[in-house]
Amino acid sequence: GAVVSQHPSWVICKSGTSVKIECRSLDFQATTMFWYRQFPKQSLMLMATSNEGSKATYEQGVEKDKFLINHASLTLSTLTVTSAHPEDSSFYICSAPPGRLITDTQYFGPGTRLTVL
Amino acid sequence: LAKTTQPISMDSYEGQEVNITCSHNNIATNDYITWYQQFPSQGPRFIIQGYKTKVTNEVASLFIPADRKSSTLSLPRVSLSDTAVYYCLVGDPRNTGGFKTIFGAGTRLFVKA
């Protein structure tokens, strides 16, 4: 089946630094990718929709200047957490639909654990 | 996107059949019902999807009544490795130019030996 990868799988950084997380579709092209954030014992929260060749669409309450999204190619989207703070520590997950058929579902990456000290 | 309601948690024993019901009273005509499974520190994994009646695959069955206001995920003969969070999602894959997926709270299934 379709595979989505994320890199890194975990990262620890100091407060105030920026962290980049990559999301790749390995065997299909994705014009759209989605970024989620998940806190412990909570559900996934959609942060933004990454669109290849255009600006990302952010969900209400998500700071676009804080979470920079770049979808430069049909197989890669990146999420950069700028000036990270401890409250940004979370599990970040990306997903992508492999096609445009009505029965296509999203495939999720394995997630990236971000810890900000 | 239709709002979904699931039980917060469920317990079961190995070898039993587990049925998790999801309510989606405001489901729209073009909406499909999709279930995902998530293990700790992993991304969600697709289990099954359906539109009406019954769908079965190698891991689960999905029962959808005629009014489509609810659906039931059935896991036959669960094992310890089925302990996970199960999410029910409802939406039209054709919307928004991509398949924007909004997750509800999910159901934590705990399988005991």
GROMACS .gro file of C-alpha atoms in nm:
model
  230
    1GLY     CA    1   0.000   0.000   0.000
    2ALA     CA    2   0.089   0.366  -0.012
    3VAL     CA    3   0.369   0.472   0.223
    4VAL     CA    4   0.428   0.802   0.394
    5SER     CA    5   0.748   0.863   0.585
    6GLN     CA    6   0.852   1.130   0.832
    7HIS     CA    7   1.192   1.252   0.937
    8PRO     CA    8   1.309   1.273   1.202
    9SER     CA    9   1.114   1.027   1.411
   10TRP     CA   10   1.203   1.222   1.721
   11VAL     CA   11   1.386   1.543   1.799
   12ILE     CA   12   1.490   1.729   2.111
   13CYS     CA   13   1.572   2.095   2.087
   14LYS     CA   14   1.633   2.397   2.304
   15SER     CA   15   1.373   2.663   2.356
   16GLY     CA   16   1.398   2.934   2.093
   17THR     CA   17   1.538   2.720   1.817
   18SER     CA   18   1.359   2.611   1.499
   19VAL     CA   19   1.290   2.254   1.401
   20LYS     CA   20   1.207   2.119   1.057
   21ILE     CA   21   1.002   1.803   1.009
   22GLU     CA   22   0.980   1.634   0.669
   23CYS     CA   23   0.691   1.435   0.532
   24ARG     CA   24   0.743   1.228   0.218
   25SER     CA   25   0.513   1.019   0.006
   26LEU     CA   26   0.737   0.734  -0.102
   27ASP     CA   27   0.546   0.565  -0.380
   28PHE     CA   28   0.289   0.816  -0.492
   29GLN     CA   29   0.253   1.183  -0.563
   30ALA     CA   30   0.054   1.399  -0.327
   31THR     CA   31  -0.065   1.743  -0.424
   32THR     CA   32  -0.215   1.773  -0.078
   33MET     CA   33  -0.075   1.673   0.257
   34PHE     CA   34  -0.209   1.733   0.605
   35TRP     CA   35  -0.030   1.811   0.928
   36TYR     CA   36  -0.165   1.709   1.266
   37ARG     CA   37  -0.055   1.759   1.622
   38GLN     CA   38  -0.135   1.519   1.901
   39PHE     CA   39  -0.084   1.574   2.273
   40PRO     CA   40  -0.064   1.280   2.514
   41LYS     CA   41  -0.393   1.096   2.562
   42GLN     CA   42  -0.564   1.326   2.315
   43SER     CA   43  -0.690   1.293   1.962
   44LEU     CA   44  -0.521   1.425   1.652
   45MET     CA   45  -0.577   1.791   1.582
   46LEU     CA   46  -0.557   1.909   1.225
   47MET     CA   47  -0.316   2.201   1.199
   48ALA     CA   48  -0.298   2.278   0.831
   49THR     CA   49  -0.340   2.159   0.475
   50SER     CA   50  -0.025   2.166   0.269
   51ASN     CA   51  -0.079   2.237  -0.100
   52GLU     CA   52   0.189   2.172  -0.359
   53GLY     CA   53   0.290   2.491  -0.534
   54SER     CA   54   0.073   2.720  -0.323
   55LYS     CA   55   0.030   2.847   0.028
   56ALA     CA   56  -0.080   2.621   0.306
   57THR     CA   57  -0.423   2.654   0.459
   58TYR     CA   58  -0.419   2.678   0.836
   59GLU     CA   59  -0.692   2.575   1.075
   60GLN     CA   60  -0.836   2.831   1.310
   61GLY     CA   61  -0.611   2.905   1.602
   62VAL     CA   62  -0.293   2.776   1.438
   63GLU     CA   63  -0.028   3.045   1.395
   64LYS     CA   64   0.098   3.042   1.038
   65ASP     CA   65   0.412   3.232   1.131
   66LYS     CA   66   0.487   2.982   1.402
   67PHE     CA   67   0.433   2.670   1.196
   68LEU     CA   68   0.578   2.724   0.851
   69ILE     CA   69   0.472   2.477   0.587
   70ASN     CA   70   0.640   2.429   0.251
   71HIS     CA   71   0.516   2.184  -0.011
   72ALA     CA   72   0.785   2.225  -0.273
   73SER     CA   73   0.733   1.902  -0.461
   74LEU     CA   74   0.471   1.637  -0.517
   75THR     CA   75   0.640   1.405  -0.269
   76LEU     CA   76   0.764   1.636   0.006
   77SER     CA   77   0.606   1.868   0.257
   78THR     CA   78   0.795   2.025   0.545
   79LEU     CA   79   0.673   2.170   0.873
   80THR     CA   80   0.905   2.410   1.050
   81VAL     CA   81   0.831   2.495   1.410
   82THR     CA   82   0.990   2.834   1.455
   83SER     CA   83   1.119   2.963   1.788
   84ALA     CA   84   1.001   2.649   1.957
   85HIS     CA   85   0.889   2.658   2.319
   86PRO     CA   86   0.812   2.379   2.565
   87GLU     CA   87   0.440   2.407   2.493
   88ASP     CA   88   0.515   2.308   2.131
   89SER     CA   89   0.632   1.969   2.253
   90SER     CA   90   0.398   1.722   2.091
   91PHE     CA   91   0.363   1.438   1.843
   92TYR     CA   92   0.340   1.571   1.488
   93ILE     CA   93   0.186   1.353   1.219
   94CYS     CA   94   0.144   1.409   0.848
   95SER     CA   95  -0.087   1.237   0.605
   96ALA     CA   96  -0.159   1.228   0.235
   97PRO     CA   97  -0.427   1.082   0.012
   98PRO     CA   98  -0.277   0.859  -0.257
   99GLY     CA   99  -0.530   0.943  -0.521
  100ARG     CA  100  -0.849   1.118  -0.605
  101LEU     CA  101  -1.090   0.827  -0.615
  102ILE     CA  102  -1.384   0.861  -0.380
  103THR     CA  103  -1.281   0.550  -0.195
  104ASP     CA  104  -0.923   0.660  -0.145
  105THR     CA  105  -0.827   0.716   0.214
  106GLN     CA  106  -0.544   0.898   0.375
  107TYR     CA  107  -0.216   0.735   0.462
  108PHE     CA  108  -0.044   0.860   0.771
  109GLY     CA  109   0.322   0.897   0.848
  110PRO     CA  110   0.472   0.736   1.158
  111GLY     CA  111   0.486   1.068   1.341
  112THR     CA  112   0.761   1.287   1.484
  113ARG     CA  113   0.801   1.332   1.857
  114LEU     CA  114   0.918   1.687   1.934
  115THR     CA  115   1.048   1.771   2.278
  116VAL     CA  116   1.143   2.131   2.349
  117LEU     CA  117   1.356   2.184   2.657
  118LEU     CA  118  -1.789   1.749   0.837
  119ALA     CA  119  -2.028   1.540   1.042
  120LYS     CA  120  -1.959   1.518   1.414
  121THR     CA  121  -1.907   1.171   1.554
  122THR     CA  122  -1.964   1.027   1.899
  123GLN     CA  123  -1.794   0.713   2.024
  124PRO     CA  124  -1.752   0.551   2.364
  125ILE     CA  125  -1.440   0.682   2.532
  126SER     CA  126  -1.311   0.339   2.626
  127MET     CA  127  -1.388  -0.030   2.610
  128ASP     CA  128  -1.239  -0.339   2.769
  129SER     CA  129  -1.239  -0.687   2.625
  130TYR     CA  130  -1.069  -1.022   2.660
  131GLU     CA  131  -0.862  -1.208   2.409
  132GLY     CA  132  -1.065  -1.413   2.165
  133GLN     CA  133  -1.383  -1.210   2.204
  134GLU     CA  134  -1.559  -1.015   1.934
  135VAL     CA  135  -1.555  -0.642   1.993
  136ASN     CA  136  -1.812  -0.405   1.852
  137ILE     CA  137  -1.751  -0.031   1.865
  138THR     CA  138  -2.042   0.188   1.768
  139CYS     CA  139  -2.013   0.539   1.635
  140SER     CA  140  -2.298   0.788   1.610
  141HIS     CA  141  -2.305   1.039   1.326
  142ASN     CA  142  -2.653   1.183   1.318
  143ASN     CA  143  -2.565   1.461   1.076
  144ILE     CA  144  -2.405   1.245   0.811
  145ALA     CA  145  -2.447   1.390   0.462
  146THR     CA  146  -2.552   1.208   0.150
  147ASN     CA  147  -2.202   1.199   0.002
  148ASP     CA  148  -2.022   1.113   0.325
  149TYR     CA  149  -1.831   0.792   0.371
  150ILE     CA  150  -1.751   0.632   0.706
  151THR     CA  151  -1.391   0.545   0.776
  152TRP     CA  152  -1.228   0.379   1.074
  153TYR     CA  153  -0.865   0.415   1.176
  154GLN     CA  154  -0.655   0.240   1.439
  155GLN     CA  155  -0.375   0.411   1.627
  156PHE     CA  156  -0.112   0.258   1.850
  157PRO     CA  157   0.085   0.477   2.094
  158SER     CA  158   0.347   0.693   1.925
  159GLN     CA  159   0.242   0.585   1.577
  160GLY     CA  160   0.038   0.738   1.300
  161PRO     CA  161  -0.318   0.616   1.246
  162ARG     CA  162  -0.368   0.314   1.024
  163PHE     CA  163  -0.667   0.265   0.794
  164ILE     CA  164  -0.892  -0.023   0.896
  165ILE     CA  165  -1.206  -0.008   0.688
  166GLN     CA  166  -1.435   0.224   0.498
  167GLY     CA  167  -1.796   0.200   0.392
  168TYR     CA  168  -2.097   0.389   0.263
  169LYS     CA  169  -2.391   0.166   0.347
  170THR     CA  170  -2.490  -0.186   0.455
  171LYS     CA  171  -2.194  -0.408   0.538
  172VAL     CA  172  -1.831  -0.408   0.442
  173THR     CA  173  -1.584  -0.677   0.539
  174ASN     CA  174  -1.211  -0.708   0.492
  175GLU     CA  175  -0.941  -0.927   0.637
  176VAL     CA  176  -0.929  -0.746   0.970
  177ALA     CA  177  -1.277  -0.610   1.043
  178SER     CA  178  -1.637  -0.566   0.943
  179LEU     CA  179  -1.831  -0.245   0.924
  180PHE     CA  180  -2.206  -0.245   0.971
  181ILE     CA  181  -2.405   0.057   0.857
  182PRO     CA  182  -2.783   0.070   0.904
  183ALA     CA  183  -3.012   0.205   0.638
  184ASP     CA  184  -3.039   0.551   0.794
  185ARG     CA  185  -2.657   0.573   0.816
  186LYS     CA  186  -2.677   0.769   1.140
  187SER     CA  187  -2.450   0.523   1.310
  188SER     CA  188  -2.200   0.255   1.226
  189THR     CA  189  -2.043  -0.036   1.409
  190LEU     CA  190  -1.688  -0.155   1.372
  191SER     CA  191  -1.664  -0.525   1.449
  192LEU     CA  192  -1.330  -0.683   1.536
  193PRO     CA  193  -1.351  -1.064   1.544
  194ARG     CA  194  -1.153  -1.256   1.805
  195VAL     CA  195  -0.939  -0.972   1.934
  196SER     CA  196  -0.588  -1.028   2.061
  197LEU     CA  197  -0.366  -0.828   2.295
  198SER     CA  198  -0.217  -0.653   1.994
  199ASP     CA  199  -0.555  -0.500   1.912
  200THR     CA  200  -0.521  -0.274   2.215
  201ALA     CA  201  -0.529   0.069   2.054
  202VAL     CA  202  -0.739   0.377   1.994
  203TYR     CA  203  -1.002   0.345   1.723
  204TYR     CA  204  -1.131   0.650   1.542
  205CYS     CA  205  -1.452   0.681   1.346
  206LEU     CA  206  -1.452   0.954   1.082
  207VAL     CA  207  -1.723   1.074   0.850
  208GLY     CA  208  -1.670   1.288   0.546
  209ASP     CA  209  -1.685   1.331   0.173
  210PRO     CA  210  -1.344   1.256   0.020
  211ARG     CA  211  -1.425   1.485  -0.269
  212ASN     CA  212  -1.450   1.797  -0.053
  213THR     CA  213  -1.182   2.061  -0.017
  214GLY     CA  214  -0.975   1.926  -0.302
  215GLY     CA  215  -0.814   1.685  -0.062
  216PHE     CA  216  -0.946   1.451   0.199
  217LYS     CA  217  -0.948   1.670   0.505
  218THR     CA  218  -0.994   1.447   0.800
  219ILE     CA  219  -1.115   1.568   1.136
  220PHE     CA  220  -1.062   1.326   1.421
  221GLY     CA  221  -1.299   1.287   1.712
  222ALA     CA  222  -1.199   1.165   2.054
  223GLY     CA  223  -1.176   0.799   1.953
  224THR     CA  224  -1.235   0.484   2.156
  225ARG     CA  225  -0.957   0.334   2.364
  226LEU     CA  226  -0.985  -0.043   2.342
  227PHE     CA  227  -0.798  -0.242   2.603
  228VAL     CA  228  -0.773  -0.616   2.544
  229LYS     CA  229  -0.691  -0.826   2.845
  230ALA     CA  230  -0.548  -1.174   2.860
   0.00000   0.00000   0.00000
